[in-house]
Amino acid sequence: MNHNYHEICNRQQGTNGYAAVFQDARGTIPYGMTNDYMFRAVLQANNKVLRGLICSLLHLSEKDVFSVKIANPVVMGETVEKKEIRLDINVVLNDHTLINLEMQVANQLNWKKRSVIYLCRSFDQLNRGQDYTEARPAVHIGFLDYTLFRECPEFYASYKLINVKNNNIYDDNLILNVVDLSRIDLASEDDKKYHIDRWAALFKATTWEEIRMLVSDNEYLNEAAETIFRMNADEQVRKQCRDREEYYQDLRSYERAIGERESVIEGYKREVEKRESVIEGYKREVEKRESAIEGYKKEVEKRENAIEAYKKTVEEKDVLIQKLLDENAKLRSGK
């Protein structure tokens, strides 16, 4: 944390003071929203920020939302006993729709199955005796700082149960959305219309100057920026964020090790493909030569057949000549 940040934090007085001193903040942000503890702290501390984010992600207007409640609040700043603790946020929208928000910056190679399991758990909330029609819609929204499907990258993707032949939606009550924070450049017009790209840029921002440029004309983003500033001024929250960063470092080491192994495997695959290509070349050459041999064999057979035919013709002519000689001898002898 830079000295300028300490100085302006010391000048703040109460919650309202943070908004003023935030405008003077300079340099690197100690902990941004890609830190899942800061993500949780900001959205839990400021319901307006949570509401604004939900509206953007689900393409809702403010009048569509009358209630946004966190169903699993935690005591901010309280020591996290396990580094592997889940810091996802369970939200109840309008006392009906269940939304799970989760920040995931390290690729643990389990997101697809994990997110589906979390979504199904959220949906499976019926009590004994309740009718199935009372099941509430469930939405899981993951913020990933890596690309889930490298073959088809997408900034903001939404998945539902559909008919694979005609894309007819089977049910609207299960939705799984993924925001790829590493591919904001792929944001669609709709993503930009609802400012999802700007929320992602806010989460990825690394300096206070960058944040102020992003949020200046949007009250929800500005509120989020000021809350990030306020949470960074809380010593206990910073401590928990620091612990999470240490955990991330371990995961990134794991990621690098996996990446290195994948690189080695890719090298082996390329070598195998290269050798298979050489073998294919040999096979084609062999087939070519075998084809040539077959051609030679056919030509030989053709010539042998011609020779046999010629021999027969010669034999027939020899028989005819002998017959003529025999008849001529008979005539000379007067017999």
mmCIF file of C-alpha atoms in Angstrom:
data_model
loop_
_atom_site.group_PDB
_atom_site.id
_atom_site.type_symbol
_atom_site.label_atom_id
_atom_site.label_comp_id
_atom_site.label_asym_id
_atom_site.label_seq_id
_atom_site.Cartn_x
_atom_site.Cartn_y
_atom_site.Cartn_z
ATOM 1 C CA MET A 1 0.000 0.000 0.000
ATOM 2 C CA ASN A 2 1.425 3.375 -0.960
ATOM 3 C CA HIS A 3 2.046 6.261 1.475
ATOM 4 C CA ASN A 4 -0.478 8.477 -0.261
ATOM 5 C CA TYR A 5 -3.213 5.957 0.529
ATOM 6 C CA HIS A 6 -2.296 5.874 4.236
ATOM 7 C CA GLU A 7 -2.257 9.653 4.354
ATOM 8 C CA ILE A 8 -5.695 10.180 2.864
ATOM 9 C CA CYS A 9 -7.191 7.369 4.945
ATOM 10 C CA ASN A 10 -5.947 9.098 8.079
ATOM 11 C CA ARG A 11 -7.771 12.246 6.950
ATOM 12 C CA GLN A 12 -11.174 10.562 6.571
ATOM 13 C CA GLN A 13 -13.848 11.079 9.184
ATOM 14 C CA GLY A 14 -16.768 8.633 9.185
ATOM 15 C CA THR A 15 -18.331 6.879 6.199
ATOM 16 C CA ASN A 16 -19.140 10.130 4.400
ATOM 17 C CA GLY A 17 -15.508 11.162 4.611
ATOM 18 C CA TYR A 18 -14.423 8.241 2.428
ATOM 19 C CA ALA A 19 -16.217 9.609 -0.637
ATOM 20 C CA ALA A 20 -14.256 12.839 -0.400
ATOM 21 C CA VAL A 21 -10.842 11.326 0.225
ATOM 22 C CA PHE A 22 -11.414 8.655 -2.440
ATOM 23 C CA GLN A 23 -11.115 11.425 -5.028
ATOM 24 C CA ASP A 24 -7.574 12.123 -3.780
ATOM 25 C CA ALA A 25 -6.416 8.489 -3.816
ATOM 26 C CA ARG A 26 -3.408 7.776 -6.013
ATOM 27 C CA GLY A 27 -1.410 4.744 -7.042
ATOM 28 C CA THR A 28 -1.966 1.017 -6.721
ATOM 29 C CA ILE A 29 -5.121 -0.407 -5.163
ATOM 30 C CA PRO A 30 -4.055 -2.678 -2.283
ATOM 31 C CA TYR A 31 -6.823 -5.208 -2.856
ATOM 32 C CA GLY A 32 -9.256 -5.129 -5.748
ATOM 33 C CA MET A 33 -12.439 -7.044 -6.439
ATOM 34 C CA THR A 34 -10.710 -10.054 -7.960
ATOM 35 C CA ASN A 35 -9.735 -10.857 -4.382
ATOM 36 C CA ASP A 36 -12.753 -12.960 -3.374
ATOM 37 C CA TYR A 37 -12.689 -11.612 0.185
ATOM 38 C CA MET A 38 -12.809 -8.018 -1.094
ATOM 39 C CA PHE A 39 -15.506 -9.100 -3.559
ATOM 40 C CA ARG A 40 -17.566 -10.424 -0.658
ATOM 41 C CA ALA A 41 -16.783 -7.415 1.584
ATOM 42 C CA VAL A 42 -17.844 -4.793 -0.954
ATOM 43 C CA LEU A 43 -21.073 -6.485 -2.038
ATOM 44 C CA GLN A 44 -22.068 -7.322 1.527
ATOM 45 C CA ALA A 45 -21.244 -3.843 2.840
ATOM 46 C CA ASN A 46 -23.191 -1.930 0.205
ATOM 47 C CA ASN A 47 -26.613 -3.172 -0.919
ATOM 48 C CA LYS A 48 -26.819 -0.466 -3.590
ATOM 49 C CA VAL A 49 -23.689 -1.847 -5.248
ATOM 50 C CA LEU A 50 -25.079 -5.382 -5.062
ATOM 51 C CA ARG A 51 -28.376 -4.206 -6.567
ATOM 52 C CA GLY A 52 -26.618 -2.346 -9.390
ATOM 53 C CA LEU A 53 -24.467 -5.359 -10.241
ATOM 54 C CA ILE A 54 -27.452 -7.734 -10.257
ATOM 55 C CA CYS A 55 -29.446 -5.370 -12.499
ATOM 56 C CA SER A 56 -26.594 -5.212 -14.993
ATOM 57 C CA LEU A 57 -25.966 -8.952 -15.057
ATOM 58 C CA LEU A 58 -29.637 -9.900 -15.421
ATOM 59 C CA HIS A 59 -30.573 -6.979 -17.706
ATOM 60 C CA LEU A 60 -33.050 -5.564 -15.200
ATOM 61 C CA SER A 61 -34.138 -1.990 -14.669
ATOM 62 C CA GLU A 62 -34.105 -0.493 -11.176
ATOM 63 C CA LYS A 63 -37.912 -0.552 -10.996
ATOM 64 C CA ASP A 64 -37.823 -4.363 -11.520
ATOM 65 C CA VAL A 65 -35.982 -4.822 -8.224
ATOM 66 C CA PHE A 66 -37.602 -4.144 -4.871
ATOM 67 C CA SER A 67 -35.451 -6.416 -2.719
ATOM 68 C CA VAL A 68 -31.901 -7.788 -2.814
ATOM 69 C CA LYS A 69 -30.850 -9.727 0.279
ATOM 70 C CA ILE A 70 -27.729 -11.716 1.104
ATOM 71 C CA ALA A 71 -28.793 -15.062 2.586
ATOM 72 C CA ASN A 72 -25.355 -16.084 3.874
ATOM 73 C CA PRO A 73 -23.759 -12.973 5.459
ATOM 74 C CA VAL A 74 -20.426 -13.313 7.242
ATOM 75 C CA VAL A 75 -18.777 -11.141 9.883
ATOM 76 C CA MET A 76 -16.369 -9.029 7.851
ATOM 77 C CA GLY A 77 -12.832 -8.983 9.166
ATOM 78 C CA GLU A 78 -13.374 -12.159 11.173
ATOM 79 C CA THR A 79 -10.498 -14.599 10.825
ATOM 80 C CA VAL A 80 -10.918 -17.158 8.083
ATOM 81 C CA GLU A 81 -9.994 -20.475 9.677
ATOM 82 C CA LYS A 82 -9.698 -22.343 6.386
ATOM 83 C CA LYS A 83 -8.091 -20.841 3.312
ATOM 84 C CA GLU A 84 -10.375 -23.025 1.194
ATOM 85 C CA ILE A 85 -13.499 -21.379 2.656
ATOM 86 C CA ARG A 86 -16.277 -20.592 0.171
ATOM 87 C CA LEU A 87 -16.782 -16.864 -0.196
ATOM 88 C CA ASP A 88 -19.553 -17.040 -2.755
ATOM 89 C CA ILE A 89 -22.581 -14.852 -2.071
ATOM 90 C CA ASN A 90 -26.113 -16.276 -1.920
ATOM 91 C CA VAL A 91 -28.571 -13.583 -2.918
ATOM 92 C CA VAL A 92 -32.380 -13.632 -2.813
ATOM 93 C CA LEU A 93 -33.835 -11.314 -5.461
ATOM 94 C CA ASN A 94 -37.343 -9.945 -4.873
ATOM 95 C CA ASP A 95 -37.894 -12.596 -2.176
ATOM 96 C CA HIS A 96 -38.036 -15.220 -4.918
ATOM 97 C CA THR A 97 -35.095 -15.788 -7.270
ATOM 98 C CA LEU A 98 -31.969 -17.417 -5.806
ATOM 99 C CA ILE A 99 -28.682 -16.045 -7.147
ATOM 100 C CA ASN A 100 -25.201 -17.308 -6.371
ATOM 101 C CA LEU A 101 -22.279 -14.953 -7.096
ATOM 102 C CA GLU A 102 -18.725 -16.230 -7.045
ATOM 103 C CA MET A 103 -15.300 -14.791 -7.859
ATOM 104 C CA GLN A 104 -12.751 -17.343 -9.092
ATOM 105 C CA VAL A 105 -9.353 -16.137 -10.320
ATOM 106 C CA ALA A 106 -7.398 -19.410 -10.130
ATOM 107 C CA ASN A 107 -8.195 -22.188 -12.573
ATOM 108 C CA GLN A 108 -8.587 -25.320 -10.468
ATOM 109 C CA LEU A 109 -9.844 -27.259 -13.507
ATOM 110 C CA ASN A 110 -13.135 -28.094 -11.801
ATOM 111 C CA TRP A 111 -15.329 -25.082 -12.555
ATOM 112 C CA LYS A 112 -17.788 -26.740 -14.949
ATOM 113 C CA LYS A 113 -18.834 -29.512 -12.584
ATOM 114 C CA ARG A 114 -18.495 -27.314 -9.507
ATOM 115 C CA SER A 115 -20.735 -24.550 -10.854
ATOM 116 C CA VAL A 116 -23.396 -27.054 -11.963
ATOM 117 C CA ILE A 117 -23.410 -28.632 -8.502
ATOM 118 C CA TYR A 118 -23.731 -25.218 -6.817
ATOM 119 C CA LEU A 119 -26.573 -24.283 -9.166
ATOM 120 C CA CYS A 120 -28.453 -27.516 -8.483
ATOM 121 C CA ARG A 121 -28.009 -27.095 -4.732
ATOM 122 C CA SER A 122 -29.500 -23.603 -4.957
ATOM 123 C CA PHE A 123 -32.456 -24.895 -6.951
ATOM 124 C CA ASP A 124 -33.107 -27.833 -4.628
ATOM 125 C CA GLN A 125 -34.622 -25.726 -1.829
ATOM 126 C CA LEU A 126 -38.082 -27.289 -1.456
ATOM 127 C CA ASN A 127 -39.143 -28.320 2.024
ATOM 128 C CA ARG A 128 -41.009 -31.532 2.761
ATOM 129 C CA GLY A 129 -44.581 -31.235 1.559
ATOM 130 C CA GLN A 130 -43.990 -28.392 -0.877
ATOM 131 C CA ASP A 131 -45.214 -28.755 -4.440
ATOM 132 C CA TYR A 132 -42.644 -28.851 -7.259
ATOM 133 C CA THR A 133 -44.305 -25.795 -8.798
ATOM 134 C CA GLU A 134 -43.077 -23.818 -5.779
ATOM 135 C CA ALA A 135 -39.432 -24.332 -6.740
ATOM 136 C CA ARG A 136 -37.755 -20.962 -7.112
ATOM 137 C CA PRO A 137 -35.559 -19.980 -10.092
ATOM 138 C CA ALA A 138 -31.833 -20.362 -9.477
ATOM 139 C CA VAL A 139 -29.032 -18.439 -11.185
ATOM 140 C CA HIS A 140 -25.321 -19.059 -10.741
ATOM 141 C CA ILE A 141 -22.988 -16.291 -11.909
ATOM 142 C CA GLY A 142 -19.266 -16.914 -11.907
ATOM 143 C CA PHE A 143 -16.593 -14.271 -12.443
ATOM 144 C CA LEU A 144 -13.537 -16.065 -13.841
ATOM 145 C CA ASP A 145 -10.158 -14.492 -14.528
ATOM 146 C CA TYR A 146 -9.423 -17.132 -17.149
ATOM 147 C CA THR A 147 -11.135 -18.555 -20.228
ATOM 148 C CA LEU A 148 -13.301 -21.589 -19.533
ATOM 149 C CA PHE A 149 -13.631 -22.748 -23.140
ATOM 150 C CA ARG A 150 -10.483 -21.805 -25.040
ATOM 151 C CA GLU A 151 -11.892 -23.039 -28.343
ATOM 152 C CA CYS A 152 -14.807 -20.580 -28.140
ATOM 153 C CA PRO A 153 -13.971 -17.646 -25.820
ATOM 154 C CA GLU A 154 -16.813 -15.351 -24.767
ATOM 155 C CA PHE A 155 -16.959 -12.407 -22.372
ATOM 156 C CA TYR A 156 -20.415 -13.031 -20.901
ATOM 157 C CA ALA A 157 -22.043 -16.383 -21.571
ATOM 158 C CA SER A 158 -25.413 -17.702 -20.404
ATOM 159 C CA TYR A 159 -26.386 -21.384 -20.302
ATOM 160 C CA LYS A 160 -29.834 -22.982 -19.931
ATOM 161 C CA LEU A 161 -31.457 -26.389 -20.372
ATOM 162 C CA ILE A 162 -32.315 -26.558 -24.072
ATOM 163 C CA ASN A 163 -33.243 -29.031 -26.772
ATOM 164 C CA VAL A 164 -29.992 -29.711 -28.619
ATOM 165 C CA LYS A 165 -31.807 -30.170 -31.954
ATOM 166 C CA ASN A 166 -33.941 -27.036 -32.138
ATOM 167 C CA ASN A 167 -32.658 -24.921 -29.171
ATOM 168 C CA ASN A 168 -36.123 -24.919 -27.580
ATOM 169 C CA ILE A 169 -35.774 -23.983 -23.889
ATOM 170 C CA TYR A 170 -36.754 -26.851 -21.606
ATOM 171 C CA ASP A 171 -36.929 -24.737 -18.452
ATOM 172 C CA ASP A 172 -36.074 -21.141 -17.514
ATOM 173 C CA ASN A 173 -35.552 -21.825 -13.827
ATOM 174 C CA LEU A 174 -31.931 -22.988 -14.085
ATOM 175 C CA ILE A 175 -29.440 -20.481 -15.479
ATOM 176 C CA LEU A 176 -25.658 -20.593 -15.365
ATOM 177 C CA ASN A 177 -23.782 -17.427 -16.383
ATOM 178 C CA VAL A 178 -20.037 -16.925 -16.734
ATOM 179 C CA VAL A 179 -18.172 -13.605 -16.945
ATOM 180 C CA ASP A 180 -14.660 -13.983 -18.382
ATOM 181 C CA LEU A 181 -12.707 -11.113 -16.809
ATOM 182 C CA SER A 182 -9.749 -11.884 -19.060
ATOM 183 C CA ARG A 183 -11.736 -11.236 -22.275
ATOM 184 C CA ILE A 184 -13.483 -7.910 -21.749
ATOM 185 C CA ASP A 185 -12.454 -7.157 -25.339
ATOM 186 C CA LEU A 186 -15.140 -9.612 -26.496
ATOM 187 C CA ALA A 187 -17.997 -7.692 -24.822
ATOM 188 C CA SER A 188 -21.111 -7.585 -27.031
ATOM 189 C CA GLU A 189 -23.329 -4.562 -27.619
ATOM 190 C CA ASP A 190 -25.751 -5.871 -24.998
ATOM 191 C CA ASP A 191 -22.894 -6.320 -22.524
ATOM 192 C CA LYS A 192 -21.935 -2.688 -23.075
ATOM 193 C CA LYS A 193 -25.531 -1.490 -22.963
ATOM 194 C CA TYR A 194 -25.941 -2.924 -19.468
ATOM 195 C CA HIS A 195 -22.398 -1.861 -18.399
ATOM 196 C CA ILE A 196 -21.267 -5.419 -17.666
ATOM 197 C CA ASP A 197 -17.965 -4.657 -19.374
ATOM 198 C CA ARG A 198 -17.459 -1.679 -17.037
ATOM 199 C CA TRP A 199 -18.192 -3.763 -13.945
ATOM 200 C CA ALA A 200 -15.609 -6.261 -15.169
ATOM 201 C CA ALA A 201 -13.098 -3.464 -15.798
ATOM 202 C CA LEU A 202 -13.767 -2.160 -12.269
ATOM 203 C CA PHE A 203 -13.075 -5.610 -10.828
ATOM 204 C CA LYS A 204 -9.816 -5.802 -12.796
ATOM 205 C CA ALA A 205 -8.655 -2.229 -12.109
ATOM 206 C CA THR A 206 -5.278 -1.919 -10.370
ATOM 207 C CA THR A 207 -5.002 1.841 -9.666
ATOM 208 C CA TRP A 208 -7.304 4.456 -8.113
ATOM 209 C CA GLU A 209 -6.841 6.697 -11.146
ATOM 210 C CA GLU A 210 -8.086 3.890 -13.404
ATOM 211 C CA ILE A 211 -11.114 3.335 -11.191
ATOM 212 C CA ARG A 212 -12.119 7.005 -11.166
ATOM 213 C CA MET A 213 -12.055 7.108 -14.962
ATOM 214 C CA LEU A 214 -14.344 4.048 -15.081
ATOM 215 C CA VAL A 215 -16.962 5.170 -12.568
ATOM 216 C CA SER A 216 -17.269 8.916 -13.001
ATOM 217 C CA ASP A 217 -20.653 8.861 -14.815
ATOM 218 C CA ASN A 218 -22.343 5.877 -13.153
ATOM 219 C CA GLU A 219 -23.746 6.085 -9.632
ATOM 220 C CA TYR A 220 -23.595 2.323 -8.965
ATOM 221 C CA LEU A 221 -20.024 1.966 -10.184
ATOM 222 C CA ASN A 222 -19.015 5.084 -8.265
ATOM 223 C CA GLU A 223 -20.640 3.663 -5.140
ATOM 224 C CA ALA A 224 -18.719 0.427 -5.676
ATOM 225 C CA ALA A 225 -15.431 2.321 -6.073
ATOM 226 C CA GLU A 226 -15.951 4.259 -2.854
ATOM 227 C CA THR A 227 -16.820 1.033 -1.031
ATOM 228 C CA ILE A 228 -13.659 -0.631 -2.342
ATOM 229 C CA PHE A 229 -11.751 2.331 -0.956
ATOM 230 C CA ARG A 230 -13.534 2.084 2.408
ATOM 231 C CA MET A 231 -12.943 -1.687 2.696
ATOM 232 C CA ASN A 232 -9.251 -1.204 1.901
ATOM 233 C CA ALA A 233 -9.068 1.210 4.818
ATOM 234 C CA ASP A 234 -10.304 -1.502 7.204
ATOM 235 C CA GLU A 235 -7.277 -3.211 8.745
ATOM 236 C CA GLN A 236 -9.120 -6.455 9.502
ATOM 237 C CA VAL A 237 -10.522 -6.722 5.989
ATOM 238 C CA ARG A 238 -7.053 -6.055 4.546
ATOM 239 C CA LYS A 239 -5.635 -8.849 6.704
ATOM 240 C CA GLN A 240 -8.175 -11.335 5.379
ATOM 241 C CA CYS A 241 -7.519 -10.160 1.811
ATOM 242 C CA ARG A 242 -3.804 -10.677 2.364
ATOM 243 C CA ASP A 243 -4.425 -14.218 3.594
ATOM 244 C CA ARG A 244 -6.485 -14.894 0.498
ATOM 245 C CA GLU A 245 -3.691 -13.556 -1.711
ATOM 246 C CA GLU A 246 -1.304 -16.051 -0.116
ATOM 247 C CA TYR A 247 -3.791 -18.780 -0.896
ATOM 248 C CA TYR A 248 -4.024 -17.543 -4.490
ATOM 249 C CA GLN A 249 -0.246 -17.652 -4.794
ATOM 250 C CA ASP A 250 -0.316 -21.335 -3.885
ATOM 251 C CA LEU A 251 -3.039 -21.946 -6.455
ATOM 252 C CA ARG A 252 -1.144 -20.003 -9.119
ATOM 253 C CA SER A 253 1.934 -22.120 -8.409
ATOM 254 C CA TYR A 254 -0.301 -25.122 -8.927
ATOM 255 C CA GLU A 255 -1.588 -23.570 -12.152
ATOM 256 C CA ARG A 256 1.951 -22.932 -13.386
ATOM 257 C CA ALA A 257 2.933 -26.513 -12.613
ATOM 258 C CA ILE A 258 -0.100 -27.748 -14.535
ATOM 259 C CA GLY A 259 0.698 -25.348 -17.357
ATOM 260 C CA GLU A 260 4.270 -26.603 -17.546
ATOM 261 C CA ARG A 261 3.083 -30.199 -17.628
ATOM 262 C CA GLU A 262 0.529 -29.357 -20.293
ATOM 263 C CA SER A 263 3.286 -27.662 -22.271
ATOM 264 C CA VAL A 264 5.435 -30.808 -22.041
ATOM 265 C CA ILE A 265 2.452 -32.948 -23.028
ATOM 266 C CA GLU A 266 1.751 -30.621 -25.964
ATOM 267 C CA GLY A 267 5.390 -31.001 -26.996
ATOM 268 C CA TYR A 268 5.039 -34.771 -26.882
ATOM 269 C CA LYS A 269 1.815 -34.566 -28.857
ATOM 270 C CA ARG A 270 3.458 -32.416 -31.523
ATOM 271 C CA GLU A 271 6.384 -34.868 -31.718
ATOM 272 C CA VAL A 272 3.987 -37.805 -32.012
ATOM 273 C CA GLU A 273 1.997 -35.960 -34.693
ATOM 274 C CA LYS A 274 5.248 -35.196 -36.517
ATOM 275 C CA ARG A 275 6.292 -38.835 -36.403
ATOM 276 C CA GLU A 276 2.827 -39.970 -37.430
ATOM 277 C CA SER A 277 3.068 -37.573 -40.363
ATOM 278 C CA VAL A 278 6.405 -39.129 -41.362
ATOM 279 C CA ILE A 279 4.885 -42.605 -41.024
ATOM 280 C CA GLU A 280 1.931 -41.512 -43.150
ATOM 281 C CA GLY A 281 4.420 -40.281 -45.737
ATOM 282 C CA TYR A 282 6.166 -43.664 -45.697
ATOM 283 C CA LYS A 283 2.819 -45.418 -45.988
ATOM 284 C CA ARG A 284 1.854 -43.306 -48.997
ATOM 285 C CA GLU A 285 5.238 -44.026 -50.600
ATOM 286 C CA VAL A 286 4.814 -47.747 -49.950
ATOM 287 C CA GLU A 287 1.290 -47.649 -51.370
ATOM 288 C CA LYS A 288 2.611 -45.763 -54.383
ATOM 289 C CA ARG A 289 5.329 -48.370 -54.940
ATOM 290 C CA GLU A 290 2.908 -51.239 -54.379
ATOM 291 C CA SER A 291 0.615 -49.634 -56.935
ATOM 292 C CA ALA A 292 3.544 -49.400 -59.353
ATOM 293 C CA ILE A 293 4.407 -53.057 -58.706
ATOM 294 C CA GLU A 294 0.800 -54.019 -59.352
ATOM 295 C CA GLY A 295 1.031 -52.099 -62.616
ATOM 296 C CA TYR A 296 4.240 -53.918 -63.533
ATOM 297 C CA LYS A 297 2.656 -57.287 -62.669
ATOM 298 C CA LYS A 298 -0.328 -56.527 -64.889
ATOM 299 C CA GLU A 299 1.997 -55.503 -67.705
ATOM 300 C CA VAL A 300 4.024 -58.716 -67.285
ATOM 301 C CA GLU A 301 0.832 -60.802 -67.262
ATOM 302 C CA LYS A 302 -0.316 -58.967 -70.380
ATOM 303 C CA ARG A 303 2.988 -59.681 -72.127
ATOM 304 C CA GLU A 304 2.996 -63.321 -70.966
ATOM 305 C CA ASN A 305 -0.517 -63.691 -72.345
ATOM 306 C CA ALA A 306 0.648 -62.161 -75.635
ATOM 307 C CA ILE A 307 3.591 -64.570 -75.744
ATOM 308 C CA GLU A 308 1.286 -67.531 -75.048
ATOM 309 C CA ALA A 309 -1.013 -66.391 -77.823
ATOM 310 C CA TYR A 310 1.938 -66.002 -80.187
ATOM 311 C CA LYS A 311 3.209 -69.471 -79.250
ATOM 312 C CA LYS A 312 -0.192 -70.944 -80.021
ATOM 313 C CA THR A 313 -0.244 -69.154 -83.342
ATOM 314 C CA VAL A 314 3.237 -70.500 -84.176
ATOM 315 C CA GLU A 315 2.227 -74.026 -83.158
ATOM 316 C CA GLU A 316 -0.866 -73.833 -85.317
ATOM 317 C CA LYS A 317 1.238 -72.601 -88.256
ATOM 318 C CA ASP A 318 3.772 -75.427 -87.651
ATOM 319 C CA VAL A 319 0.957 -77.994 -87.694
ATOM 320 C CA LEU A 320 -0.407 -76.481 -90.912
ATOM 321 C CA ILE A 321 3.054 -76.457 -92.556
ATOM 322 C CA GLN A 322 3.652 -80.091 -91.549
ATOM 323 C CA LYS A 323 0.299 -81.073 -93.007
ATOM 324 C CA LEU A 324 1.162 -79.338 -96.284
ATOM 325 C CA LEU A 325 4.568 -81.049 -96.364
ATOM 326 C CA ASP A 326 2.967 -84.437 -95.785
ATOM 327 C CA GLU A 327 0.445 -83.890 -98.579
ATOM 328 C CA ASN A 328 3.193 -82.714 -100.955
ATOM 329 C CA ALA A 329 5.231 -85.829 -100.200
ATOM 330 C CA LYS A 330 2.250 -88.020 -101.004
ATOM 331 C CA LEU A 331 1.758 -86.302 -104.343
ATOM 332 C CA ARG A 332 5.376 -86.815 -105.331
ATOM 333 C CA SER A 333 5.319 -90.453 -104.452
ATOM 334 C CA GLY A 334 2.164 -90.974 -106.553
ATOM 335 C CA LYS A 335 0.358 -92.447 -103.714
#
